[in-house]
CSV table of C-alpha atoms and ligand atoms in Angstrom, one decimal:
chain,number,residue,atom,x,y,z
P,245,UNK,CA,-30.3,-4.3,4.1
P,246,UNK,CA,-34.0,-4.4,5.9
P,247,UNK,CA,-34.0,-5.3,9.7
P,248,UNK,CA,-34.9,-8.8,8.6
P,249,UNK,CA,-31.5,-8.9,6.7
P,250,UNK,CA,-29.7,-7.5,9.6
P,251,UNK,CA,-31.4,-10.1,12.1
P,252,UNK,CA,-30.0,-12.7,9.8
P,253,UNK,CA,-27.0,-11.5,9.4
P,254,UNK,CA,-26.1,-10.6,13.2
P,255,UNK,CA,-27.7,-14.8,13.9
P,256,UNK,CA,-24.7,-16.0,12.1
P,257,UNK,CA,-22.7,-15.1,14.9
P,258,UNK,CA,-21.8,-17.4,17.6
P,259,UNK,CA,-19.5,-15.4,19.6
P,260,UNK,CA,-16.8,-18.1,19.1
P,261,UNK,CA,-14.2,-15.1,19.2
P,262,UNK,CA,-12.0,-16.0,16.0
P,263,UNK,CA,-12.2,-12.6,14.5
P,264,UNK,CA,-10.6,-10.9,18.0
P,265,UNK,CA,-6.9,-11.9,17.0
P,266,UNK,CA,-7.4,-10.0,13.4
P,267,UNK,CA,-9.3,-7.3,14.4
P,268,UNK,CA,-6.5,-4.4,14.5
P,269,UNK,CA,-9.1,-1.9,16.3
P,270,UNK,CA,-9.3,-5.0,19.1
P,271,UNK,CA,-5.3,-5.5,19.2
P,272,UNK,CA,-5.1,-2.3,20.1
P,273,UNK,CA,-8.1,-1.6,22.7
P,274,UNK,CA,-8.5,-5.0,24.0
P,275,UNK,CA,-12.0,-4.2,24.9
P,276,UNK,CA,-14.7,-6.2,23.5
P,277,UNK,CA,-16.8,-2.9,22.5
P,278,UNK,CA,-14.4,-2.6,19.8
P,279,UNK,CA,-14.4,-6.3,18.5
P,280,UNK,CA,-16.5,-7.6,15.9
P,281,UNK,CA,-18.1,-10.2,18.3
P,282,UNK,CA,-19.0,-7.1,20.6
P,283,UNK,CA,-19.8,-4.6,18.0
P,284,UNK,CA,-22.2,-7.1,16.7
P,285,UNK,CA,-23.6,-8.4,19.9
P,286,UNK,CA,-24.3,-4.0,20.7
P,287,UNK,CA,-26.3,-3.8,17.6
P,288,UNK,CA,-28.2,-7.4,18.5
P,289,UNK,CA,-29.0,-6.2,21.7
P,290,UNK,CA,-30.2,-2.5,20.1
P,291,UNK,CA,-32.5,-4.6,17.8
P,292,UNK,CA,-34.1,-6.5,20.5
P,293,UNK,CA,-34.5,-4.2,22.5
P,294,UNK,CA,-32.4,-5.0,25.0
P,295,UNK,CA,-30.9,-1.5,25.1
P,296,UNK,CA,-33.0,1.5,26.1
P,297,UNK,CA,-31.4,3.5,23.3
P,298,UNK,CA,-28.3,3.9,21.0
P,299,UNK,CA,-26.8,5.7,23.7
P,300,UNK,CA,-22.6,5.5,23.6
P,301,UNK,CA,-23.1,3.3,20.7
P,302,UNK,CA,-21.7,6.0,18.5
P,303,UNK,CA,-17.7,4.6,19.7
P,304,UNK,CA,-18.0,1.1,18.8
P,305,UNK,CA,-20.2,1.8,15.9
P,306,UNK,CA,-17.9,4.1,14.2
P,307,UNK,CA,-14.4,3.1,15.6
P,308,UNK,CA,-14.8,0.0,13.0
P,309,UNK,CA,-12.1,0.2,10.5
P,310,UNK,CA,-14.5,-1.6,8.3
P,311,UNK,CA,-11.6,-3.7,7.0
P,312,UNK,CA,-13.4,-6.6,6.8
P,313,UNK,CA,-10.8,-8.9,8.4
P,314,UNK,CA,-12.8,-10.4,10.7
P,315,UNK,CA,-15.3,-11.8,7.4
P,316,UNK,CA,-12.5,-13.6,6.4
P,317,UNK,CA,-12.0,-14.9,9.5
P,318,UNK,CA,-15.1,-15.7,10.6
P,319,UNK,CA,-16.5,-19.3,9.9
P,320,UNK,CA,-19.8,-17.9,9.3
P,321,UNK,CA,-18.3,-15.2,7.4
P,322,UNK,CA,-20.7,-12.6,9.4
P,323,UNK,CA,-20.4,-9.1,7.1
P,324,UNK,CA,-19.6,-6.9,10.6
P,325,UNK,CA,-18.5,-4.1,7.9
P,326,UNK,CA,-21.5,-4.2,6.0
P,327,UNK,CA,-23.7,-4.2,9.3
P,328,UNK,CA,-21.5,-1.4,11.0
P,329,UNK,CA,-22.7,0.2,7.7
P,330,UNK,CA,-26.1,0.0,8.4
P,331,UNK,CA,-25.5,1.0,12.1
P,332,UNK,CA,-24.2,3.7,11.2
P,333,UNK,CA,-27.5,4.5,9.0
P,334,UNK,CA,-29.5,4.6,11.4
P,335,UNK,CA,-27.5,6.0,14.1
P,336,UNK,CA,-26.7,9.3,11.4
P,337,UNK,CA,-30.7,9.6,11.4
P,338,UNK,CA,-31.8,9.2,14.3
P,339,UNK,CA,-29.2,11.8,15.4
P,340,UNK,CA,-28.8,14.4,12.7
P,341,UNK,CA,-32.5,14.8,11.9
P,342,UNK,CA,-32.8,15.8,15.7
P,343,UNK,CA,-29.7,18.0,15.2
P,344,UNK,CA,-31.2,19.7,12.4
P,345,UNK,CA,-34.7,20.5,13.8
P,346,UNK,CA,-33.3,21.9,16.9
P,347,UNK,CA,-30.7,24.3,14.5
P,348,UNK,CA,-27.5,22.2,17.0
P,349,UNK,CA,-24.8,20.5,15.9
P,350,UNK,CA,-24.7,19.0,19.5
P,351,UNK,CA,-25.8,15.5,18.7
P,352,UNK,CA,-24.7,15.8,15.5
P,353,UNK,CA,-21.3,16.1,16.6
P,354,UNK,CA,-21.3,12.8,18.1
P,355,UNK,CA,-21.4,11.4,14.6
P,356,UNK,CA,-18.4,10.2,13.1
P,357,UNK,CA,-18.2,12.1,9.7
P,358,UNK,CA,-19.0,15.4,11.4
P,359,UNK,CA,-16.0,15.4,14.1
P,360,UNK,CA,-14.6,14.5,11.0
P,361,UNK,CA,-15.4,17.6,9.3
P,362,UNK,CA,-14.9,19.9,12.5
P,363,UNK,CA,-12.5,19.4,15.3
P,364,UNK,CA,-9.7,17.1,12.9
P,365,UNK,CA,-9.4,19.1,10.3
P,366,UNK,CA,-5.9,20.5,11.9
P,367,UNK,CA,-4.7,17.3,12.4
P,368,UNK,CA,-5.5,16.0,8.9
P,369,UNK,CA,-3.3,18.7,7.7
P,370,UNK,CA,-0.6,17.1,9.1
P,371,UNK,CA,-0.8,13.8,7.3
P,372,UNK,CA,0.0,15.4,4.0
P,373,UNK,CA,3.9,16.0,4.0
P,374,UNK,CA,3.0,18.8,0.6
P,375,UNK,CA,0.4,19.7,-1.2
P,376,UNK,CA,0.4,19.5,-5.2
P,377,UNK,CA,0.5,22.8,-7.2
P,378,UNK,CA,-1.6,20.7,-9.5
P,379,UNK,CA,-4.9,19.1,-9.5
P,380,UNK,CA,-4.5,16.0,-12.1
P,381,UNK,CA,-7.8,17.5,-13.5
P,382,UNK,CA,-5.6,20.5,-14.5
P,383,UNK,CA,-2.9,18.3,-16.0
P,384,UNK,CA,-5.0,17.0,-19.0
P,385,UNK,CA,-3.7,18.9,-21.9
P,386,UNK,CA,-0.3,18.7,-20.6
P,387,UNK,CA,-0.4,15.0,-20.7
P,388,UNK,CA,-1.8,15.0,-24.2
P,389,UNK,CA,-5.5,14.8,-23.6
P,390,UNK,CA,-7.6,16.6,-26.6
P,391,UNK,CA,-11.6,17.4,-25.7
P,392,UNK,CA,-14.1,15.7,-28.0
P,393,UNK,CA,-17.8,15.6,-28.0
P,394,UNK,CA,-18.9,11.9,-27.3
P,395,UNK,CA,-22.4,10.5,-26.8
P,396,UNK,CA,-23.7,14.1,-26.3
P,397,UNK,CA,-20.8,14.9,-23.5
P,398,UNK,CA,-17.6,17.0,-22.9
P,399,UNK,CA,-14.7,14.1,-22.9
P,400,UNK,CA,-11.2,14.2,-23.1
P,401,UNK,CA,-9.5,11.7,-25.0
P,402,UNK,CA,-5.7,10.3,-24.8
P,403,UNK,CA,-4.7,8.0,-27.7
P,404,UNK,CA,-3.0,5.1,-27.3
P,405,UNK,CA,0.9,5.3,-27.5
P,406,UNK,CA,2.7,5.3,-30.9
P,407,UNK,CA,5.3,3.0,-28.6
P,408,UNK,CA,2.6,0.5,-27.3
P,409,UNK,CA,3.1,-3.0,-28.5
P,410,UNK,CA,-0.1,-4.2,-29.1
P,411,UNK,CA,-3.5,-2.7,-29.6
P,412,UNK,CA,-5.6,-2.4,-25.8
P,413,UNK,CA,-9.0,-1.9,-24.8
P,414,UNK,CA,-10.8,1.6,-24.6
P,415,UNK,CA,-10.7,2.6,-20.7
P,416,UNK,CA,-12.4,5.2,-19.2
P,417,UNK,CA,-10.1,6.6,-16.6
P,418,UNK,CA,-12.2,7.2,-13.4
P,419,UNK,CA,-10.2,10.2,-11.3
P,420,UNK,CA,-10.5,9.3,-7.7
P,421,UNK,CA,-11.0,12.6,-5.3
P,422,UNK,CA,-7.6,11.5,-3.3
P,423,UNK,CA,-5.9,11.4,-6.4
P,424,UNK,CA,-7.2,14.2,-8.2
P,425,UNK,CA,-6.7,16.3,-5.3
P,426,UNK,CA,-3.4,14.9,-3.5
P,427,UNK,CA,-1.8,12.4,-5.4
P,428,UNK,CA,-1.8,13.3,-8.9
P,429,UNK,CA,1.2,12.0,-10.4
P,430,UNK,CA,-0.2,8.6,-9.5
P,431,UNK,CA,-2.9,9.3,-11.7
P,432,UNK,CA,-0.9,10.6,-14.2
P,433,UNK,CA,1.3,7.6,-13.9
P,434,UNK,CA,-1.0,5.7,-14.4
P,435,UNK,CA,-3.1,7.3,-17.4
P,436,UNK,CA,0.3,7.4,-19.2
P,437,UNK,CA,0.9,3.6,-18.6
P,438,UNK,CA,-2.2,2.5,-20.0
P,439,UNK,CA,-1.7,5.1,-23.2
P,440,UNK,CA,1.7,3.3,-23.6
P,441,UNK,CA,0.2,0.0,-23.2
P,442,UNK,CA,-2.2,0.5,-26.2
P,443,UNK,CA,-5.5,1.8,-24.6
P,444,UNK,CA,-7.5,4.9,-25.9
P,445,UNK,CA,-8.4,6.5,-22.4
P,446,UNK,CA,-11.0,8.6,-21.8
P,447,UNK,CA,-11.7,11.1,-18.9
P,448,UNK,CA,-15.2,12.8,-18.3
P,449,UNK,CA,-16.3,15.0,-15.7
P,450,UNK,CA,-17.5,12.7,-13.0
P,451,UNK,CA,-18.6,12.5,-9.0
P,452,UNK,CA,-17.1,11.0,-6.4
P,453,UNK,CA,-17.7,7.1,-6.4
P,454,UNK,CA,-19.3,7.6,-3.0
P,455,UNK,CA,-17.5,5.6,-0.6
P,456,UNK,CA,-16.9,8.5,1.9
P,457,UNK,CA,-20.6,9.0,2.6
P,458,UNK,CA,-21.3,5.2,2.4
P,459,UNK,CA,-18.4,4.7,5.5
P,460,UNK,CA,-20.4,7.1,7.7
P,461,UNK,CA,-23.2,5.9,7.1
P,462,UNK,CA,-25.3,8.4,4.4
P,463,UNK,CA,-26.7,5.8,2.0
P,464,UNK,CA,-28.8,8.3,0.6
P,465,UNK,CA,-26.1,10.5,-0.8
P,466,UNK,CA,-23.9,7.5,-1.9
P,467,UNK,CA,-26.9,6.0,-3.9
P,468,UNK,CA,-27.7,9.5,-5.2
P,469,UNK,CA,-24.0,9.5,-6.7
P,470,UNK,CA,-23.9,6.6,-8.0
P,471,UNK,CA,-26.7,7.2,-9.8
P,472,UNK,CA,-25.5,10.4,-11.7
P,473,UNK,CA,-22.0,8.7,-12.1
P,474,UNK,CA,-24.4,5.5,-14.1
P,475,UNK,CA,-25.7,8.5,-15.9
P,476,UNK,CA,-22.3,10.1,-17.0
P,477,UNK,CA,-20.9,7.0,-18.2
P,478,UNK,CA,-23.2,5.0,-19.2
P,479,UNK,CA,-22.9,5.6,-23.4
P,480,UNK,CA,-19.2,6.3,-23.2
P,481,UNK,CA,-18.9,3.1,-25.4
P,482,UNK,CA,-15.9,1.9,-23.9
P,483,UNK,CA,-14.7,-1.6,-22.9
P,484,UNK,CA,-13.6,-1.1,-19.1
P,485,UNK,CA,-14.0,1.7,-16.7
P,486,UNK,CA,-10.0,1.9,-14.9
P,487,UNK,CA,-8.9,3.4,-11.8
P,488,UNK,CA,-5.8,2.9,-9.5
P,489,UNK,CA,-7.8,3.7,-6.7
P,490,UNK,CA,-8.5,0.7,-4.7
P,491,UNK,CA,-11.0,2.1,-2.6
P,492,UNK,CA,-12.8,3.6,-5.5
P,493,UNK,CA,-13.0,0.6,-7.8
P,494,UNK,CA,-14.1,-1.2,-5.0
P,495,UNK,CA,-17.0,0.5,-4.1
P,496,UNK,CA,-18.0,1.5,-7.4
P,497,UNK,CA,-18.1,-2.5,-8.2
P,498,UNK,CA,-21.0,-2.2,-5.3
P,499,UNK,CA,-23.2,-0.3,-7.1
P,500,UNK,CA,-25.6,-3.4,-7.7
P,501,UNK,CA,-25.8,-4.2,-4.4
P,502,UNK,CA,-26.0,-0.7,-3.4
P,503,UNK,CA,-29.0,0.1,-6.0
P,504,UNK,CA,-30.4,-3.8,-5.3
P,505,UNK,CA,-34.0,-2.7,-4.6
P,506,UNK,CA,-34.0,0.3,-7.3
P,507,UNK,CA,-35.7,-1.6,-10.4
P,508,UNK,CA,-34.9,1.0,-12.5
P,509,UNK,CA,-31.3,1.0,-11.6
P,510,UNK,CA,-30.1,-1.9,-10.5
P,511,UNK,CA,-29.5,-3.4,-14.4
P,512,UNK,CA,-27.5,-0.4,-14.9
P,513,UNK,CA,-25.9,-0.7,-12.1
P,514,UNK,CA,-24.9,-4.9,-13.0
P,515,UNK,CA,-23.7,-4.0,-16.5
P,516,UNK,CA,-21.6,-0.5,-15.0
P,517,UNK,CA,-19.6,-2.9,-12.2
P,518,UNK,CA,-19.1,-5.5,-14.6
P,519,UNK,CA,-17.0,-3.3,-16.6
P,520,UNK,CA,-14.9,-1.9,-13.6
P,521,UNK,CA,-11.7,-3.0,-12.8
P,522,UNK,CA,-8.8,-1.5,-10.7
P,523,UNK,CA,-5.8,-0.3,-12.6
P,524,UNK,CA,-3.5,-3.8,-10.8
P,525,UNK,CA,-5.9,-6.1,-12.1
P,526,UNK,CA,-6.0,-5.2,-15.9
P,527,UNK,CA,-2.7,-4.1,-16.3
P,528,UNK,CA,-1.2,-7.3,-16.3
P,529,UNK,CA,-3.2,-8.2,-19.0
P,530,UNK,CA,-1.6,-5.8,-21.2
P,531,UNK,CA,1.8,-5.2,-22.6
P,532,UNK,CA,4.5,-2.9,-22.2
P,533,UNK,CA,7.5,-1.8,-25.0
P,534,UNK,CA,10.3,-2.7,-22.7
P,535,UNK,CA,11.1,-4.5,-19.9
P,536,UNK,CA,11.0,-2.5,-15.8
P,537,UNK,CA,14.7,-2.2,-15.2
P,538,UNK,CA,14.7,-1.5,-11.5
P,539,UNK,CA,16.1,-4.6,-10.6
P,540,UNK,CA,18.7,-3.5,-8.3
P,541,UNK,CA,15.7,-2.2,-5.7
P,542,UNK,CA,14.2,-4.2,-3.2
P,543,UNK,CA,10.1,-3.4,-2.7
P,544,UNK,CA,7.6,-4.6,0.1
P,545,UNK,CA,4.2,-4.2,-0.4
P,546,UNK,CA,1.2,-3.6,1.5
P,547,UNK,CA,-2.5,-5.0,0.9
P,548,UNK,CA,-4.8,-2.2,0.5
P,549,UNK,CA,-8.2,-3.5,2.2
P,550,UNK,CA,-10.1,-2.6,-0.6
P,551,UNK,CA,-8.2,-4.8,-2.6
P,552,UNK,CA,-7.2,-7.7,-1.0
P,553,UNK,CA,-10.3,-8.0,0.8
P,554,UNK,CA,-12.8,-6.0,-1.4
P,555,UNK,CA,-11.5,-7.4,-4.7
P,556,UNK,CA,-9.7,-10.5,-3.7
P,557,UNK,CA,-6.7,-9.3,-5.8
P,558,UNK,CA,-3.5,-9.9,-4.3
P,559,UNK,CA,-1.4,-11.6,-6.8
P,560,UNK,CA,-1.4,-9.6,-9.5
P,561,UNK,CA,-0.2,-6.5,-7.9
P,562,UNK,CA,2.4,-8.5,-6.9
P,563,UNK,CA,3.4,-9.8,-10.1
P,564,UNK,CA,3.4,-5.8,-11.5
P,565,UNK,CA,6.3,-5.1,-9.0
P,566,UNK,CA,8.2,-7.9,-10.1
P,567,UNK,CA,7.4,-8.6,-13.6
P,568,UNK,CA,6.5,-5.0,-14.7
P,569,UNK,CA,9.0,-3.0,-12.8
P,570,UNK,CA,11.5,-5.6,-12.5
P,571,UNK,CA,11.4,-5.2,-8.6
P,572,UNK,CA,12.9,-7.4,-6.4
P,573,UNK,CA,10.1,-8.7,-3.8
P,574,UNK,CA,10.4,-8.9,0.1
P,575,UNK,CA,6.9,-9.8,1.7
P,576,UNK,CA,6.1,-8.1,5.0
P,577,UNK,CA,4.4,-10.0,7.7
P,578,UNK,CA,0.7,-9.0,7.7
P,579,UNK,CA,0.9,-7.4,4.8
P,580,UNK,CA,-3.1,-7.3,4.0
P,581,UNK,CA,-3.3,-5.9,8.0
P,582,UNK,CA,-5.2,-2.8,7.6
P,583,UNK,CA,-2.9,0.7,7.6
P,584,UNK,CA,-5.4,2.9,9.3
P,585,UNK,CA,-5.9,4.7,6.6
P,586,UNK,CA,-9.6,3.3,6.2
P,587,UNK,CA,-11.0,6.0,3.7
P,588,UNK,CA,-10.8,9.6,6.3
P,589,UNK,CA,-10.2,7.1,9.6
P,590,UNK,CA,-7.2,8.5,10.2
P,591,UNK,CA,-8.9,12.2,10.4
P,592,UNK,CA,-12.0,10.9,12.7
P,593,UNK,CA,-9.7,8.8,14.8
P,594,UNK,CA,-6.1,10.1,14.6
P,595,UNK,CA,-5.4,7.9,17.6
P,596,UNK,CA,-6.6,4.5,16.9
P,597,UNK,CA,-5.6,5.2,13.7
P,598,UNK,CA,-1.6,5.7,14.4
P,599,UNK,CA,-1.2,3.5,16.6
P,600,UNK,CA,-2.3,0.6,14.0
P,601,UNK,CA,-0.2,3.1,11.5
P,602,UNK,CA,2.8,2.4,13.8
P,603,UNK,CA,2.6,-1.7,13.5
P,604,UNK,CA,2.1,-1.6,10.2
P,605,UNK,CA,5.2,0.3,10.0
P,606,UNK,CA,7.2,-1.6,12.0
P,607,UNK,CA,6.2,-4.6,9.9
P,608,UNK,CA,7.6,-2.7,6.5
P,609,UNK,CA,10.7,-1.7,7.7
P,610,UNK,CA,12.0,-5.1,9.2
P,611,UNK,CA,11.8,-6.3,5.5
P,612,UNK,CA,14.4,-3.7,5.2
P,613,UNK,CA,13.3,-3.1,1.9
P,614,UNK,CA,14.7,0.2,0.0
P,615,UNK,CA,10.5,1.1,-1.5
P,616,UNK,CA,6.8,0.2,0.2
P,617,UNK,CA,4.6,-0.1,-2.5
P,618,UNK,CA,0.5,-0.4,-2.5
P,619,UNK,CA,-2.3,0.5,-4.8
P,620,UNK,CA,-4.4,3.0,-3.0
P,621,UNK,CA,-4.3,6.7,-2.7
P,622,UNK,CA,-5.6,6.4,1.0
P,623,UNK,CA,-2.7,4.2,2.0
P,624,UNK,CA,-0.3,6.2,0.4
P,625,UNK,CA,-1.2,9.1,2.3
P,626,UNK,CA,-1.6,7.1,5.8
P,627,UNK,CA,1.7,5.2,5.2
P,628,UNK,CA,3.9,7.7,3.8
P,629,UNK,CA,2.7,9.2,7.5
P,630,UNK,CA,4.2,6.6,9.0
P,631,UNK,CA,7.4,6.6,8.0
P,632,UNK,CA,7.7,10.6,8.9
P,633,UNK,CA,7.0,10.1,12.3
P,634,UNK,CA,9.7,7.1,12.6
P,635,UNK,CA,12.0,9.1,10.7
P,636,UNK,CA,12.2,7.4,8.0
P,637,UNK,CA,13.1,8.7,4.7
P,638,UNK,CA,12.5,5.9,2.5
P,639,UNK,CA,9.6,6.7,-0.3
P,640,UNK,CA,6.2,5.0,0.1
P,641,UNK,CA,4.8,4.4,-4.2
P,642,UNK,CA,1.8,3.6,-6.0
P,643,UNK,CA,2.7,0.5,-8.2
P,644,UNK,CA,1.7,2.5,-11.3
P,645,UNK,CA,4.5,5.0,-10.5
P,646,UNK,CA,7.3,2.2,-10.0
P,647,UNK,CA,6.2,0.8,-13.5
P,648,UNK,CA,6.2,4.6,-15.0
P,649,UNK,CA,10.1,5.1,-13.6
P,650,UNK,CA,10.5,2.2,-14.9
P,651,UNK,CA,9.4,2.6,-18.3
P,652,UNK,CA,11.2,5.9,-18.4
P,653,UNK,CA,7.7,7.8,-18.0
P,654,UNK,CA,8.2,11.4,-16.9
P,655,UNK,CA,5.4,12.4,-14.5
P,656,UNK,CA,4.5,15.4,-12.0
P,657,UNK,CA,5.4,19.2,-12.2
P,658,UNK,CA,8.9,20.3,-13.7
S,289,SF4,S1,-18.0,-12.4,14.1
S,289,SF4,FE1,-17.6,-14.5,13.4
S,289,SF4,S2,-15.5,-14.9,14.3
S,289,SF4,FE2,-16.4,-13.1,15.4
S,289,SF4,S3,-17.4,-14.0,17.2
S,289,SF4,FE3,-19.0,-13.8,15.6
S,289,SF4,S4,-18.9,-15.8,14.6
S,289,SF4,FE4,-17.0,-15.7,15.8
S,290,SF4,S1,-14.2,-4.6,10.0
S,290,SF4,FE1,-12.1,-4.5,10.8
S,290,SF4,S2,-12.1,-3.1,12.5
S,290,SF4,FE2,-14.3,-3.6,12.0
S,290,SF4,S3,-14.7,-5.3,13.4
S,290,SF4,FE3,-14.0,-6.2,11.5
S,290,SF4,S4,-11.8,-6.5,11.8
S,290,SF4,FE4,-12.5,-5.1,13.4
């Protein structure tokens, strides 16, 4: 976005108020600073001038969840995300190129990502009840993946299953960092669900989709690895690029307007996200040898923001706990309320960030239903939090593993 696009955007809003009852950062602070209406009003005033400098800005710039509730709120459907986005921009370098001239971290330290990196790091340890012995990177020959040269690259290629059906489409699995690194019998779940419903899959050495430096604000690494990953897979001759991280097939169907004003990407960049889709929204499309048989269970299931708001998919993981794993359904209130989870949120801002945790919890358990389900590694991780700190033992899934149990699919380490 240029300033003139930012001016626009922050006209739209009219200070009406709507988005303050859906804002969860709002419910909890009750201070307009950390509203969209006053987030958006700080940056306004910044802009005009109004403000001497982006002093103190730093809190309600970077305590956005960017959940994007209040857009779908909002009549005018103001993008307060996507402008806390570009807040954030400028705020990261205006701040860090004085932080690195002077050989401090001082200033820099007042930016989000890098409390992020320093003072947190203890507590993030905590929000992982065990870490893997496994990456799922190191699991690819044990699931049955055999390397192959392919358009002049290292791949590793999973035919489909003997079992399958019905013939599916060739997928290129994309392996998300958070489920590479701390979920992967999700991925593995998932890779063995689409082999059994008919797809060649392919995994190739690939970055990270980029979202964590696009959050806090570093455009120019996030366009710098998008453009390698439109590089590794742009010949892979497949039909869809897969992953069952929401967050990452969100923003990796952002690459066009990430790479808008690049001519020489931005066509790439169309045809790449045209070909993504998150692993709920094509597996229903495809068919499985038997039916789920975990009929006796009850499931509730929480809207990851990246899907429900950055994909508009809702029904369809829905349908995959019912239809695919045979699940018995029992909706939440606010179930697309955001968990707190909000990509490393819950490292940066452990408080804000539980205490939203802990209403989304409440919310699962008076459904009083035996499994919480969702669809994004990030969420997972935040929610399966949750229910440690209230004591409560019952699992938090992926959808992809419920279908796996389901379809008798063994995953993780013996
Ligand atoms: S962001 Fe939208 S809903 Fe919120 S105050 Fe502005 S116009 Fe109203
Ligand atoms: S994106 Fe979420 S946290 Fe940020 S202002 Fe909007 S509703 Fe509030």
């Amino acid at each position: 976005m240029d300033i003139k696009a930012i001016q626009d955007e922050l006209i739209k809003c009219n200070r009406c108020g709507y988005c303050l009852r859906v804002c969860p950062t709002y419910q909890i602070a009750l201070t307009e600073g950390t509203s969209a209406r006053g987030r958006n009003s700080l940056l306004e005033d910044l802009i005009d001038g109004d403000l001497p400098d982006d002093e103190g800005l730093d809190i309600p710039f970077f305590d956005c969840l960017l959940c994007g509730a209040c857009t779908v709120e909002c009549f005018t459907s103001v993008k307060t995300d996507e402008l806390m986005v570009q807040a954030r921009e400028q705020y990261y370098q205006n701040h860090l190129s004085i932080g690195k001239r002077s050989g401090l971290s001082t200033l820099a330290r007042r930016i989000g990502v890098l409390k992020w990196i320093d003072a947190s790091l203890d507590g993030a340890e905590g929000l992982v009840a065990r870490m893997p012995r496994s990456f799922l990177w190191d699991r690819l020959t044990k699931i049955g993946f055999k390397q192959q040269q392919r358009a002049g690259q290292k791949v590793w290629l999973l035919p489909p299953s003997e079992e399958a059906p019905a013939p599916g489409p060739r997928i290129v699995y994309f392996v998300g960092c958070g489920t590479n690194f701390l979920l992967p019998d999700t991925g593995e779940a998932a890779i063995k669900l689409l082999s059994l419903a008919g797809c060649e899959v392919i995994v190739v050495e690939h970055n990270c989709c980029g979202l964590p430096p696009y959050s806090y604000g570093d455009l120019v690494a996030a366009r710098d690895l998008a453009r390698q990953n439109l590089t590794i897979f742009g010949n892979l001759e497949a039909d869809f690029l897969v992953t069952e991280c929401a967050s990452c097939s969100s923003f990796l169907k952002k690459y066009p307007e990430l790479l808008g004003t690049d001519p020489e990407w931005a066509p790439a960049a169309q045809e790449f996200a045209a070909t993504v889709r998150d692993f709920t929204e094509i597996f229903p499309e495809l068919a499985l040898p038997y039916p789920g048989h975990l009929s006796d269970r009850t499931v509730t299931y929480h809207d990851p923001c990246h899907l429900v708001r950055g994909q508009q998919i809702t029904e369809q993981p829905r349908r995959l706990l019912t239809d695919f794993a045979g699940l018995q359904l029992r909706e939440m209130v606010e179930a697309d309320w955001c968990c707190g989870a909000a990509g490393s949120y819950n490292i940066s801002h452990p408080e804000m960030s539980l205490q939203i945790l802990e209403r989304k919890i409440r919310r699962a358990q008076a459904t009083d239903a035996e499994v919480l389900a969702t669809a994004c590694p990030a969420c997972i991780i935040q929610l399966a939090y949750g229910m440690r700190q209230a004591n409560d033992s019952r699992p938090v899934r992926h959808i992809a593993e419920l279908i796996a149990e389901g379809q008798g699919i063994q995953v993780g380490e013996p």
